[in-house]
Every structure is written in C-alpha cells, then in structure tokens.
Tab-separated table of C-alpha atoms in Angstrom:
chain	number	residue	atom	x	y	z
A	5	UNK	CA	-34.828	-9.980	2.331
A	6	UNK	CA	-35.081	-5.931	2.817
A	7	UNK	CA	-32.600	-3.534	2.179
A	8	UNK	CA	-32.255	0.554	2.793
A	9	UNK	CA	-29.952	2.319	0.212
A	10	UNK	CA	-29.063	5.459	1.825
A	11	UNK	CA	-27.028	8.166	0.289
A	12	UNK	CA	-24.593	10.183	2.689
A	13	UNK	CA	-21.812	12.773	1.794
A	14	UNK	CA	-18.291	12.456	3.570
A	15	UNK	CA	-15.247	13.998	3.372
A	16	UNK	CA	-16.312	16.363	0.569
A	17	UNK	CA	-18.062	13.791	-1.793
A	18	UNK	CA	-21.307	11.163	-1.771
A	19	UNK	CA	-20.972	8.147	-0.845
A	20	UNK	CA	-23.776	5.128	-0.900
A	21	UNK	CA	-24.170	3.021	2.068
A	22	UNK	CA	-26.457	0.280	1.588
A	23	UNK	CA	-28.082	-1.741	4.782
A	24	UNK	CA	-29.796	-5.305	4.816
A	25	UNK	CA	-32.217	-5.409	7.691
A	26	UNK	CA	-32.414	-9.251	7.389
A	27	UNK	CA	-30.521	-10.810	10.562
A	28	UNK	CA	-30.292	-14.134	8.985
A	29	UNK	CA	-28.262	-12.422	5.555
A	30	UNK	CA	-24.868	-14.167	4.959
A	31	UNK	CA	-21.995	-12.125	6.386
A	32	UNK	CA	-18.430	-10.814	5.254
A	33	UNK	CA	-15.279	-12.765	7.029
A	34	UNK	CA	-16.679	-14.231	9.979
A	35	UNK	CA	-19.624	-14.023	12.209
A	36	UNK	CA	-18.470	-11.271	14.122
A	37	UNK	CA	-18.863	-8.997	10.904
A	38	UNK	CA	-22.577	-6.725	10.207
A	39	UNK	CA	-21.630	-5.931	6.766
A	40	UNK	CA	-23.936	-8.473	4.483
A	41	UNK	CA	-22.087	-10.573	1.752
A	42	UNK	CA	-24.907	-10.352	-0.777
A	43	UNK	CA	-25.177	-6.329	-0.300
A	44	UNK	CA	-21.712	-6.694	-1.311
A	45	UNK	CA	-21.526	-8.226	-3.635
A	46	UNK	CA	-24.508	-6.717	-5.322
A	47	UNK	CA	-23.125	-3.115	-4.737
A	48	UNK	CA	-19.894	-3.613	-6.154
A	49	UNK	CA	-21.694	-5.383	-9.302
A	50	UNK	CA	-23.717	-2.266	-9.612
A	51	UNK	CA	-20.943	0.451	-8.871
A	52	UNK	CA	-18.044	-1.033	-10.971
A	53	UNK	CA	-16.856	2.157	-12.469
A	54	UNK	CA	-16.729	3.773	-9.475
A	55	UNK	CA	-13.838	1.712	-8.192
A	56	UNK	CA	-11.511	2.122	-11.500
A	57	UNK	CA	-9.090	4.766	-9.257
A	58	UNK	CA	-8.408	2.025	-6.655
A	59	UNK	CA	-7.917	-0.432	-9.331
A	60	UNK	CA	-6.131	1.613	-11.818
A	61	UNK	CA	-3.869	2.809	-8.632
A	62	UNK	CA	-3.075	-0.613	-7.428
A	63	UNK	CA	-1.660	-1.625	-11.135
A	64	UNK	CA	0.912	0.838	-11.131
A	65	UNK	CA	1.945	-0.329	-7.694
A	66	UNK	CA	2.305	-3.418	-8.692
A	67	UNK	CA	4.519	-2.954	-11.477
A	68	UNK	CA	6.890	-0.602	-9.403
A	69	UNK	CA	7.441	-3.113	-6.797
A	70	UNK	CA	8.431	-5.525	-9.855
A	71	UNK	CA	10.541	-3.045	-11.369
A	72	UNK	CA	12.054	-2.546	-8.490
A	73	UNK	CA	13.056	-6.452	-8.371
A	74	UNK	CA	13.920	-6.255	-12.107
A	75	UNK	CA	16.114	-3.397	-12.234
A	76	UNK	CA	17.749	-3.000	-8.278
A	77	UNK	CA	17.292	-7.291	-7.223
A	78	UNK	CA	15.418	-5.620	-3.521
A	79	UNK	CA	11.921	-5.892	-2.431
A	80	UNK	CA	10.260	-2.317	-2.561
A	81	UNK	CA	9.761	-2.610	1.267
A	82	UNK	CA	8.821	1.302	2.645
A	83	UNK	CA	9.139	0.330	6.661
A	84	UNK	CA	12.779	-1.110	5.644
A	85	UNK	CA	13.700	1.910	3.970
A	86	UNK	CA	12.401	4.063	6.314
A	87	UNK	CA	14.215	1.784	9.332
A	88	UNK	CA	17.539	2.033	7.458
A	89	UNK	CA	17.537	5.554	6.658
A	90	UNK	CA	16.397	6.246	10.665
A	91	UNK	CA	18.900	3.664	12.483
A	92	UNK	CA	22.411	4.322	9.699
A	93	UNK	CA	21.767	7.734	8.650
A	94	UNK	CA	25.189	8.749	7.522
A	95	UNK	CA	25.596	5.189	5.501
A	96	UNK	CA	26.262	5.629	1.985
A	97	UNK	CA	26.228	2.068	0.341
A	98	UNK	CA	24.260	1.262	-2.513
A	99	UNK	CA	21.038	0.213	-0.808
A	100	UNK	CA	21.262	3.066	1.675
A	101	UNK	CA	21.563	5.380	-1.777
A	102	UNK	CA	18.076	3.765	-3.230
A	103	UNK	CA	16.761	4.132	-0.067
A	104	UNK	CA	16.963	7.892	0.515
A	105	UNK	CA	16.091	8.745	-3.396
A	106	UNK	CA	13.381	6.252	-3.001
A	107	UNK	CA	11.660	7.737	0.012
A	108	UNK	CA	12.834	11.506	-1.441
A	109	UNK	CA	10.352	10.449	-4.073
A	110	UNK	CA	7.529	9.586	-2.243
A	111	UNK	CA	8.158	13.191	-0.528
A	112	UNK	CA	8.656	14.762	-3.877
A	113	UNK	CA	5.130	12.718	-5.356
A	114	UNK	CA	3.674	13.960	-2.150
A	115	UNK	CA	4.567	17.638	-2.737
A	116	UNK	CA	3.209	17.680	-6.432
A	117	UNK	CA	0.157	16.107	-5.392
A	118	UNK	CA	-1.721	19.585	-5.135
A	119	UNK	CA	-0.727	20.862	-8.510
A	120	UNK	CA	-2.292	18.109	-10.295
A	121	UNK	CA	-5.792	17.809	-11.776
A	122	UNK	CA	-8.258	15.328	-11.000
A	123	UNK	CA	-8.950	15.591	-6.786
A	124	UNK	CA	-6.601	12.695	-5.591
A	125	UNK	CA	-5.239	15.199	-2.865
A	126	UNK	CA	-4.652	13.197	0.984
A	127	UNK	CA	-7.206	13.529	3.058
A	128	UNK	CA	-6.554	13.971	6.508
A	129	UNK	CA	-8.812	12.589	8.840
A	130	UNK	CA	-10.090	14.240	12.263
A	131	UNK	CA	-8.143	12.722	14.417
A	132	UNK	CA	-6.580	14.070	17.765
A	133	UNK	CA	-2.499	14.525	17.603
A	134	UNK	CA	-2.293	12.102	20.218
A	135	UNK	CA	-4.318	9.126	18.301
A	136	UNK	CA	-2.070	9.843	15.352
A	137	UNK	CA	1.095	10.441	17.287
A	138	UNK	CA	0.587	6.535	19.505
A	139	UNK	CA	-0.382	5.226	16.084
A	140	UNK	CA	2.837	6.533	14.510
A	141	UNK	CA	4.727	4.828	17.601
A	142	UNK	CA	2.979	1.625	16.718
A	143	UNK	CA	3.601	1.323	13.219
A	144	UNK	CA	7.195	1.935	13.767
A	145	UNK	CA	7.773	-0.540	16.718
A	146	UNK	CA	5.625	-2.935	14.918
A	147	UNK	CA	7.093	-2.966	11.581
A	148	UNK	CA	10.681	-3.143	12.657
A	149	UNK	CA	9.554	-6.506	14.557
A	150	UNK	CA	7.649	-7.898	11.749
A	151	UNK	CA	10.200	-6.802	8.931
A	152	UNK	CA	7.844	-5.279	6.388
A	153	UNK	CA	4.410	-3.761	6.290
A	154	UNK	CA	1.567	-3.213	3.650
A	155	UNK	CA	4.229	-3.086	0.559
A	156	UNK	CA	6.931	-5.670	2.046
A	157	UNK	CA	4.710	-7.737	3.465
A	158	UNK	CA	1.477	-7.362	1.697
A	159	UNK	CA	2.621	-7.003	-1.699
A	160	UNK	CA	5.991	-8.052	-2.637
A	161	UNK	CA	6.191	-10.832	0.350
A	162	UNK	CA	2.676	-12.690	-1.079
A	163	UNK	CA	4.149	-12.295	-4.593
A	164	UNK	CA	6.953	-14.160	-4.075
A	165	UNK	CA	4.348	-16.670	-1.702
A	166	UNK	CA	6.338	-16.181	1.489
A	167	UNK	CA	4.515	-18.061	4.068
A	168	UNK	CA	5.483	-15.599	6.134
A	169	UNK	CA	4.199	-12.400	4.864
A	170	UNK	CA	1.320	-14.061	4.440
A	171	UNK	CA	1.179	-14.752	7.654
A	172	UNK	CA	1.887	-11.107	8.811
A	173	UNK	CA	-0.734	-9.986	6.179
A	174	UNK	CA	-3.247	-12.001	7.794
A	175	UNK	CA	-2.520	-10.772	11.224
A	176	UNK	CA	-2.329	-6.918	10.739
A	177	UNK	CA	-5.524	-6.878	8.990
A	178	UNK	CA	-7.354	-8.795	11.344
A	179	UNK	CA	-5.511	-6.290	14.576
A	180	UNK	CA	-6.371	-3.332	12.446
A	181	UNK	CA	-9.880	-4.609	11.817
A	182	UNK	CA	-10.165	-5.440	15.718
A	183	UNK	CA	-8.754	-1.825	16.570
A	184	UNK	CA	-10.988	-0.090	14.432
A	185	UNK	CA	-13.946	-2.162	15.806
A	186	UNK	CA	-12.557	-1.729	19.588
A	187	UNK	CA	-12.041	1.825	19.136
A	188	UNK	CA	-14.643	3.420	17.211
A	189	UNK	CA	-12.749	3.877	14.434
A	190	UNK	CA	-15.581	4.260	12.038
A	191	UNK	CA	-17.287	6.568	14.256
A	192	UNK	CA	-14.138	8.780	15.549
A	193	UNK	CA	-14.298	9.879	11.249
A	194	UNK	CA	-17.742	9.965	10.835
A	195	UNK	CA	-18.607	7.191	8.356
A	196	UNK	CA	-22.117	5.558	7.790
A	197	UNK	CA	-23.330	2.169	8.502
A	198	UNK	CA	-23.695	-0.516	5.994
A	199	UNK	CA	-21.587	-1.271	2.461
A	200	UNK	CA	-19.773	2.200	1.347
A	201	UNK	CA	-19.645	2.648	-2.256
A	202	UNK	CA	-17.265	5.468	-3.170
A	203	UNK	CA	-19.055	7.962	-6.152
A	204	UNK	CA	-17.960	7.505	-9.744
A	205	UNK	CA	-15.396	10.568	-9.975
A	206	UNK	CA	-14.368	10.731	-13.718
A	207	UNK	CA	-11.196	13.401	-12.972
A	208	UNK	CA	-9.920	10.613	-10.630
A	209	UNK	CA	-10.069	8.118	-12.864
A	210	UNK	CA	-8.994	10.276	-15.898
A	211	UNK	CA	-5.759	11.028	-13.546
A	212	UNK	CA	-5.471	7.306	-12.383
A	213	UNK	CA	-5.438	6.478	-16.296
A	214	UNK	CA	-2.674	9.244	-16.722
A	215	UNK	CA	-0.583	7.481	-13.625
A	216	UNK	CA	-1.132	4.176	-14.899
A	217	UNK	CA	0.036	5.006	-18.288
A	218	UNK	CA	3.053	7.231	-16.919
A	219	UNK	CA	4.244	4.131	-14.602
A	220	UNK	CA	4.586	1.965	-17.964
A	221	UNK	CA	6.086	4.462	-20.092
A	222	UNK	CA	9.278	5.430	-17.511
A	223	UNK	CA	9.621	2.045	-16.447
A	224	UNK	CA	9.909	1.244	-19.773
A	225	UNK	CA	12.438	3.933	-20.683
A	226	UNK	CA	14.530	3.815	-17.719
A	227	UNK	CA	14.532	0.002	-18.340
A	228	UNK	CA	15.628	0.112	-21.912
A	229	UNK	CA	18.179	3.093	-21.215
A	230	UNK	CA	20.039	0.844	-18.425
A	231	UNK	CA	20.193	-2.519	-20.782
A	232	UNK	CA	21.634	-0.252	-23.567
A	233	UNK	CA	24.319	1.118	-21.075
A	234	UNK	CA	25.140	-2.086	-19.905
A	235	UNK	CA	25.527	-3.538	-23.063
A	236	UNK	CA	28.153	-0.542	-24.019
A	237	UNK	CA	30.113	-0.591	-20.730
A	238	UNK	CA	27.723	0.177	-17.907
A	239	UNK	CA	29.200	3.382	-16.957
A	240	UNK	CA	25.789	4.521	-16.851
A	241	UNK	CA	23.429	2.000	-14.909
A	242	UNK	CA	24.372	3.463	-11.423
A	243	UNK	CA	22.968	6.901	-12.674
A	244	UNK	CA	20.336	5.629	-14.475
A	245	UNK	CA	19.526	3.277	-11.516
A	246	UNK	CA	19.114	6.550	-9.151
A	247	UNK	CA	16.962	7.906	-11.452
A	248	UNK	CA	14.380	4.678	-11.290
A	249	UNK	CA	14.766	4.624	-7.963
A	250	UNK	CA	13.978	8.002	-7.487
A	251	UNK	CA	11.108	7.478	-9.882
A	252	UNK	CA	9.720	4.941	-8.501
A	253	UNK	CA	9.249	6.636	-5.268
A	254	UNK	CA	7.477	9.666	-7.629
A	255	UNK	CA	4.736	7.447	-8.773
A	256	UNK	CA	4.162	5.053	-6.238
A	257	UNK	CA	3.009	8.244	-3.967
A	258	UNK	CA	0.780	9.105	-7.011
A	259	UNK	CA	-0.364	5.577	-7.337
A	260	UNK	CA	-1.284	5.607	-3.711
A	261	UNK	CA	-3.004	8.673	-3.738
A	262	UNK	CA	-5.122	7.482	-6.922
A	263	UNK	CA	-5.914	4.776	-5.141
A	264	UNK	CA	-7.799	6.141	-2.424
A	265	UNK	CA	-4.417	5.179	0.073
A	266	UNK	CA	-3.776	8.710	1.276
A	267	UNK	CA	-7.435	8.898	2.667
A	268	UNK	CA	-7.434	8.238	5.981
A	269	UNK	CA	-10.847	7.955	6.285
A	270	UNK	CA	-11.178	5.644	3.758
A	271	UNK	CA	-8.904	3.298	4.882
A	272	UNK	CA	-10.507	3.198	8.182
A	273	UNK	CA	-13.815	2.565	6.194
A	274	UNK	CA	-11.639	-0.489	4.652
A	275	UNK	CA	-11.208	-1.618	8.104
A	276	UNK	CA	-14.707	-1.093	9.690
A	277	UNK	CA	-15.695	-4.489	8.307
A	278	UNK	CA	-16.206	-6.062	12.072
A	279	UNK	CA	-18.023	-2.537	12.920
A	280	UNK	CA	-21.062	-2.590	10.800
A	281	UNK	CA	-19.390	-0.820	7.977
A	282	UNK	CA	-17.156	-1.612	4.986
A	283	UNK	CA	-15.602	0.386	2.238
A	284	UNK	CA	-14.153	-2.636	-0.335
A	285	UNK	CA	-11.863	0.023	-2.278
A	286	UNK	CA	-8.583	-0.952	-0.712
A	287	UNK	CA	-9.001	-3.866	-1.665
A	288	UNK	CA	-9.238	-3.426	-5.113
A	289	UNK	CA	-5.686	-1.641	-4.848
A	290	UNK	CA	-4.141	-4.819	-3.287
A	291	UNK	CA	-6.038	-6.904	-5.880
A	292	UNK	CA	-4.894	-4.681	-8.486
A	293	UNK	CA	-0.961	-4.634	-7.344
A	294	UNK	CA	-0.989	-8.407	-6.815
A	295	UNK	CA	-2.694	-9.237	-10.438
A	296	UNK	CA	0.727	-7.911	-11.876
A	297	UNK	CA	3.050	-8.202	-9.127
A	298	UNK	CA	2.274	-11.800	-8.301
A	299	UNK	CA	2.675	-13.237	-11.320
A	300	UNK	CA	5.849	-11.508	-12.629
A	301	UNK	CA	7.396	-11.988	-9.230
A	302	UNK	CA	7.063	-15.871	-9.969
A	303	UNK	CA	7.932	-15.015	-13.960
A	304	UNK	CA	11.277	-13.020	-12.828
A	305	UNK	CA	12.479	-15.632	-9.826
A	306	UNK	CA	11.776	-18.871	-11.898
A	307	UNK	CA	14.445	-20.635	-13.671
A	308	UNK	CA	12.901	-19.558	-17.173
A	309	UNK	CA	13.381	-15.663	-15.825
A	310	UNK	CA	16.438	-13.188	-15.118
A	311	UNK	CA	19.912	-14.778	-14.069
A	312	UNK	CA	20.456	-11.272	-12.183
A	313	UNK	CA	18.932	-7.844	-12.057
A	314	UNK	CA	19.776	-5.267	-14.878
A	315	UNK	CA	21.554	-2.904	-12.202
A	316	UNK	CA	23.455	-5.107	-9.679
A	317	UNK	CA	25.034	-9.003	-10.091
A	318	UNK	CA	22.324	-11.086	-7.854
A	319	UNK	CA	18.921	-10.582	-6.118
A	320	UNK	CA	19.001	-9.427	-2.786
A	321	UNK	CA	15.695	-11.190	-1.337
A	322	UNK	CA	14.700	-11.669	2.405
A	323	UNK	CA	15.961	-15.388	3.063
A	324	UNK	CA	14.220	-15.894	6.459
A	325	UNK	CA	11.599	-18.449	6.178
A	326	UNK	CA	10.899	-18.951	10.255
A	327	UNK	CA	8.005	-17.992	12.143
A	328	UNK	CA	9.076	-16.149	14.963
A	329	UNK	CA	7.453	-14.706	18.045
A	330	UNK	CA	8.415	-11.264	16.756
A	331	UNK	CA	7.098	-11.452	13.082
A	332	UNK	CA	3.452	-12.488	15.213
A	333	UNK	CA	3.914	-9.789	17.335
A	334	UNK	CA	5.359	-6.987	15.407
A	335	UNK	CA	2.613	-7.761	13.145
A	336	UNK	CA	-0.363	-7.758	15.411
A	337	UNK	CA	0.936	-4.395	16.575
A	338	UNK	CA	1.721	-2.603	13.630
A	339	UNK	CA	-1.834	-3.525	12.915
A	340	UNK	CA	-3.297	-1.878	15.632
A	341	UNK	CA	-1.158	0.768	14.930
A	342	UNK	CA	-2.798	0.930	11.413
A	343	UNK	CA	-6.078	0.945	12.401
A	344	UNK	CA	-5.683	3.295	15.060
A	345	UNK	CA	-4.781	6.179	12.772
A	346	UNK	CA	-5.574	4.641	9.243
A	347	UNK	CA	-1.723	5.635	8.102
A	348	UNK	CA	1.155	3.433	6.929
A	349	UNK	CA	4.359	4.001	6.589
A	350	UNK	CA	4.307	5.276	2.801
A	351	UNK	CA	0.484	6.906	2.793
A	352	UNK	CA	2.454	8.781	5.994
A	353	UNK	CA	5.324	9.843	3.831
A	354	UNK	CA	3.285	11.014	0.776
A	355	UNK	CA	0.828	12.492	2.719
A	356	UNK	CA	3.446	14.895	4.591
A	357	UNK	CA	2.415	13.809	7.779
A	358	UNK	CA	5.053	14.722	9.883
A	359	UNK	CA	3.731	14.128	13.513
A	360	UNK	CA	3.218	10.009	12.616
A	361	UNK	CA	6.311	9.694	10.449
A	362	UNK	CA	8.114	11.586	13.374
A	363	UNK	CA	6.917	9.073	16.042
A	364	UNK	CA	7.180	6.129	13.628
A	365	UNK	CA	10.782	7.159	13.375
A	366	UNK	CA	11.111	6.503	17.343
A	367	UNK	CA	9.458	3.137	17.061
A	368	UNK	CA	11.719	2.376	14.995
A	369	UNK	CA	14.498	3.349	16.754
C-alpha cells in the first residue's frame, strides 16, 4: 500500500497531511469516509507529542465539569446557562447566580486569552457573517430542543451514561460531519486532504501544563476553603461557591482554548472525516475530559460517594430519561449548526464572538 506525506501550513502553523492512494485501505467510521484507518492510526503513533495541548486541555475540562457536580450538585451545561440567562434575565435565584458568574468567566478567560504566553489565542476562521450568523441561529434553536450540547450532552450527560446524551452525541456529530461534507466545510477554510497532524508546539503545551496544573490547584483550594466553612457555620460557602463558579468559567475558556476548541478551523478539520480529511485533535479533548469526568461522575453518584454537594443540600441532575422527537431533532440541528460554522456555544463565548452568540441568543429565544 502507497502513501504521500505532504506538509502544508494553515492558519499560521504546519500541519502534516498524510494520503493513502490504496482504494482498497480500511476506512474511518463508515464507508462513506476517505480518511484511511491505518494512516491514522500510524500518524497519531508517530505524532504523539504533538497532541499533548488537546489532551492536556480536555483533563482540565473534565475535572471542572466534576467540580462543578461536587461543589454546586448541577451539570456544567453552557447551552442551559446561556438559555436561562437569555429567556429569565432579571432572575436572581441561586442557579440563575452560577449561571451569570459562570458564563462572566468564560468572557473574562476569553478576554485574558491575549495576554498569555504560549499561542493558544482563537482563531477565527474565514467565514462570511452570514454562514456564522445562520449557524449561530442553529445552535441556539437546536440546543434548546435537545437540552444540552458538547459539555451537557457530550461530557457530563455520557459521564453519568445517560442514554440520552448519548444519543444526542451520536447525532450532532454525525449532522455536523454530514454538514461539513455537504457544504464544503473543509474547503470554505482551506484545509488539505488526507489525516491532519497538528505540529508539536512546545509553548502550547508548556501553557496547557500551566492550565492543567492551575485547574487542580483552585479546585482544590476553593474545595477545601468551602468544607472548612461549612464545618464552622457555613456563612461562607455561598461566597466561596461564587467564586468556583466564577472560576470555573475562567479556566474552562482556557482549557478550551488549549485544547485547540477556539479554532474554528480546526474543529471543522475534526469534522471533515466524511470529506476526505480528518484532524483527530478534538477528540483527544473529549477523550481527555471523559477519562476523569466519567469515572468520578460514577465515583460521586454511587452509593459509596457524596450524600449531597459541599454547597447546596441535594444534586440537581436532569431526570428525563425519554427519547423524544425534540431531543432527535434539536440534536440533528444543532449539529448542522456546528458544522456549519465550527462554533459552540462556549468556544462562541470565549472566543468573543458576538455575531453567533447574538443569533444563538434568538434561537434560543
């Protein structure tokens, strides 16, 4: 079997795209895919280091969405909080509180972004305003059908093995993989053919390391601070709380922009698979969130785990179980939506995209 390694830059740095000219080579995900299992395998092998960011990203995600369950009892759902914020604006209960601090984070993360060493500024890719704006309009209608989206869905709904975010999971990826495909996704931002391996960028993975490590050491101090006030009165934990909340939304936009999330372009290349190109990084992030998430999820809910979150009296968990028209639906679109533009909700909000987070409001709404 032949292969062709070529070498292309994009979007400031190289990339390496490698080709198998075999048409009998075994594929990636179906039959309708041009990207060749074994040149994917063999890359990644090869090119280990070079996906440490993603992977490195992903972990810190991961433990915020289970710090979140540990410390506030709620699923760290971005579409929810943006979808509560947008339809009760002036609502000042508890959740509605985490929910503005937590998406004032992810603004806040998204403003330092710049001032930080290491390259792991959002990309924007060239898109028209109108691709953007219909994708924003997507994501919002489609998320507030389905409930949840890449973080709800994708990473605290498969932790705690709902059959139903699964389910939506499935389904957006495979509409954003078909919209990409259908609409020249890959092409529209200028990617290669063939496997995409990102280049080994030591800054970025110096800075991942730095997020990583940061993530651990405030969830452990804001942790420890709100068991020590609760054990002298609690007069503290709702303070304390705001400040993991507010946190949390802090480092999740780093993680995400570590992580390769806020590029555009790169998520598109995650999507490309049925177009003849793949680039595997994203899914090291949602590897890397669900190798801590998942199993502390099931550590936290089981009966050996926590009677009640540090910060409230009882877990306040999506109890809907049913497979509904809308969950399909809401999920195939904000999928399309997804691939469209290569933006969800929180990459949107961290990224300062204020043309799709303005439309997604409206979907929402």
């Amino acid at each position: 079997m032949s292969t062709r390694t070529t070498t292309t830059t994009n979007r400031g740095s190289s990339t390496t795209s490698t080709t198998l000219s075999s048409p009998s080579s075994i594929i990636v995900c179906s039959a309708m895919a041009s990207v060749p299992l074994s040149a994917a395998v063999s890359s990644i092998s090869a090119n280990l280091p070079a996906y440490a960011p993603s992977i490195l990203g992903g972990l810190s995600i991961g433990l915020l969405a289970v710090a979140q369950l540990a410390i506030g009892g709620r699923v760290l759902g971005i579409s929810g909080a943006v979808r509560g914020i947008v339809s009760a604006p002036l609502s000042m209960d508890r959740n509605q509180v985490f929910r503005y601090l937590f998406v004032g984070g992810l603004l806040a993360g998204g403003i330092l972004l710049p001032y930080l060493p290491g390259g792991a500024t959002a990309t924007a890719a060239s898109l028209s305003a109108s691709r953007v704006a219909t994708a924003g309009l997507l994501v919002g209608v489609g998320t507030s059908l389905s409930n949840g989206c890449t973080s709800g869905h994708g990473i605290c709904g498969m932790s705690r093995l709902s059959a139903r975010s699964i389910l939506s999971t499935c389904i957006f990826m495979l509409f954003g993989a078909l919209a990409v495909s259908l609409l020249s996704g890959a092409q529209s931002v200028g990617l290669p053919a063939g496997f995409i391996v990102p280049a080994v960028d030591q800054a970025l993975t110096k800075l991942a390391t730095g997020v990583f490590y940061s993530t651990v050491a405030f969830l452990g101090a804001v942790t420890a601070a709100i068991k020590a006030s609760a054990s002298d009165g609690g007069k503290s934990v709702p303070a304390l709380e705001n400040v993991a909340n507010f946190g949390t939304g802090v480092l999740f936009a780093l993680g995400l922009a570590v992580s390769g999330m806020l590029d555009a372009g790169k998520v598109i290349g995650f999507l490309s698979i049925l177009s003849g190109t793949w680039d595997a990084s994203l899914a090291f992030v949602m590897g890397g969130a669900l190798c801590v998430s998942l199993p502390l999820y099931q550590l936290v809910l089981s009966k050996f785990g926590m009677r009640q979150p540090l910060a409230c009296d009882a877990f306040n968990l999506p109890s809907t179980k049913e497979i509904t028209t809308s969950l399909v639906t809401g999920s195939a679109i904000f999928g399309v939506g997804w691939g469209l533009a290569g933006v969800c909700p929180g990459p949107a909000l961290a990224n300062l995209n204020g043309l799709f987070v303005a439309t997604m409001a409206v979907g929402m709404l």
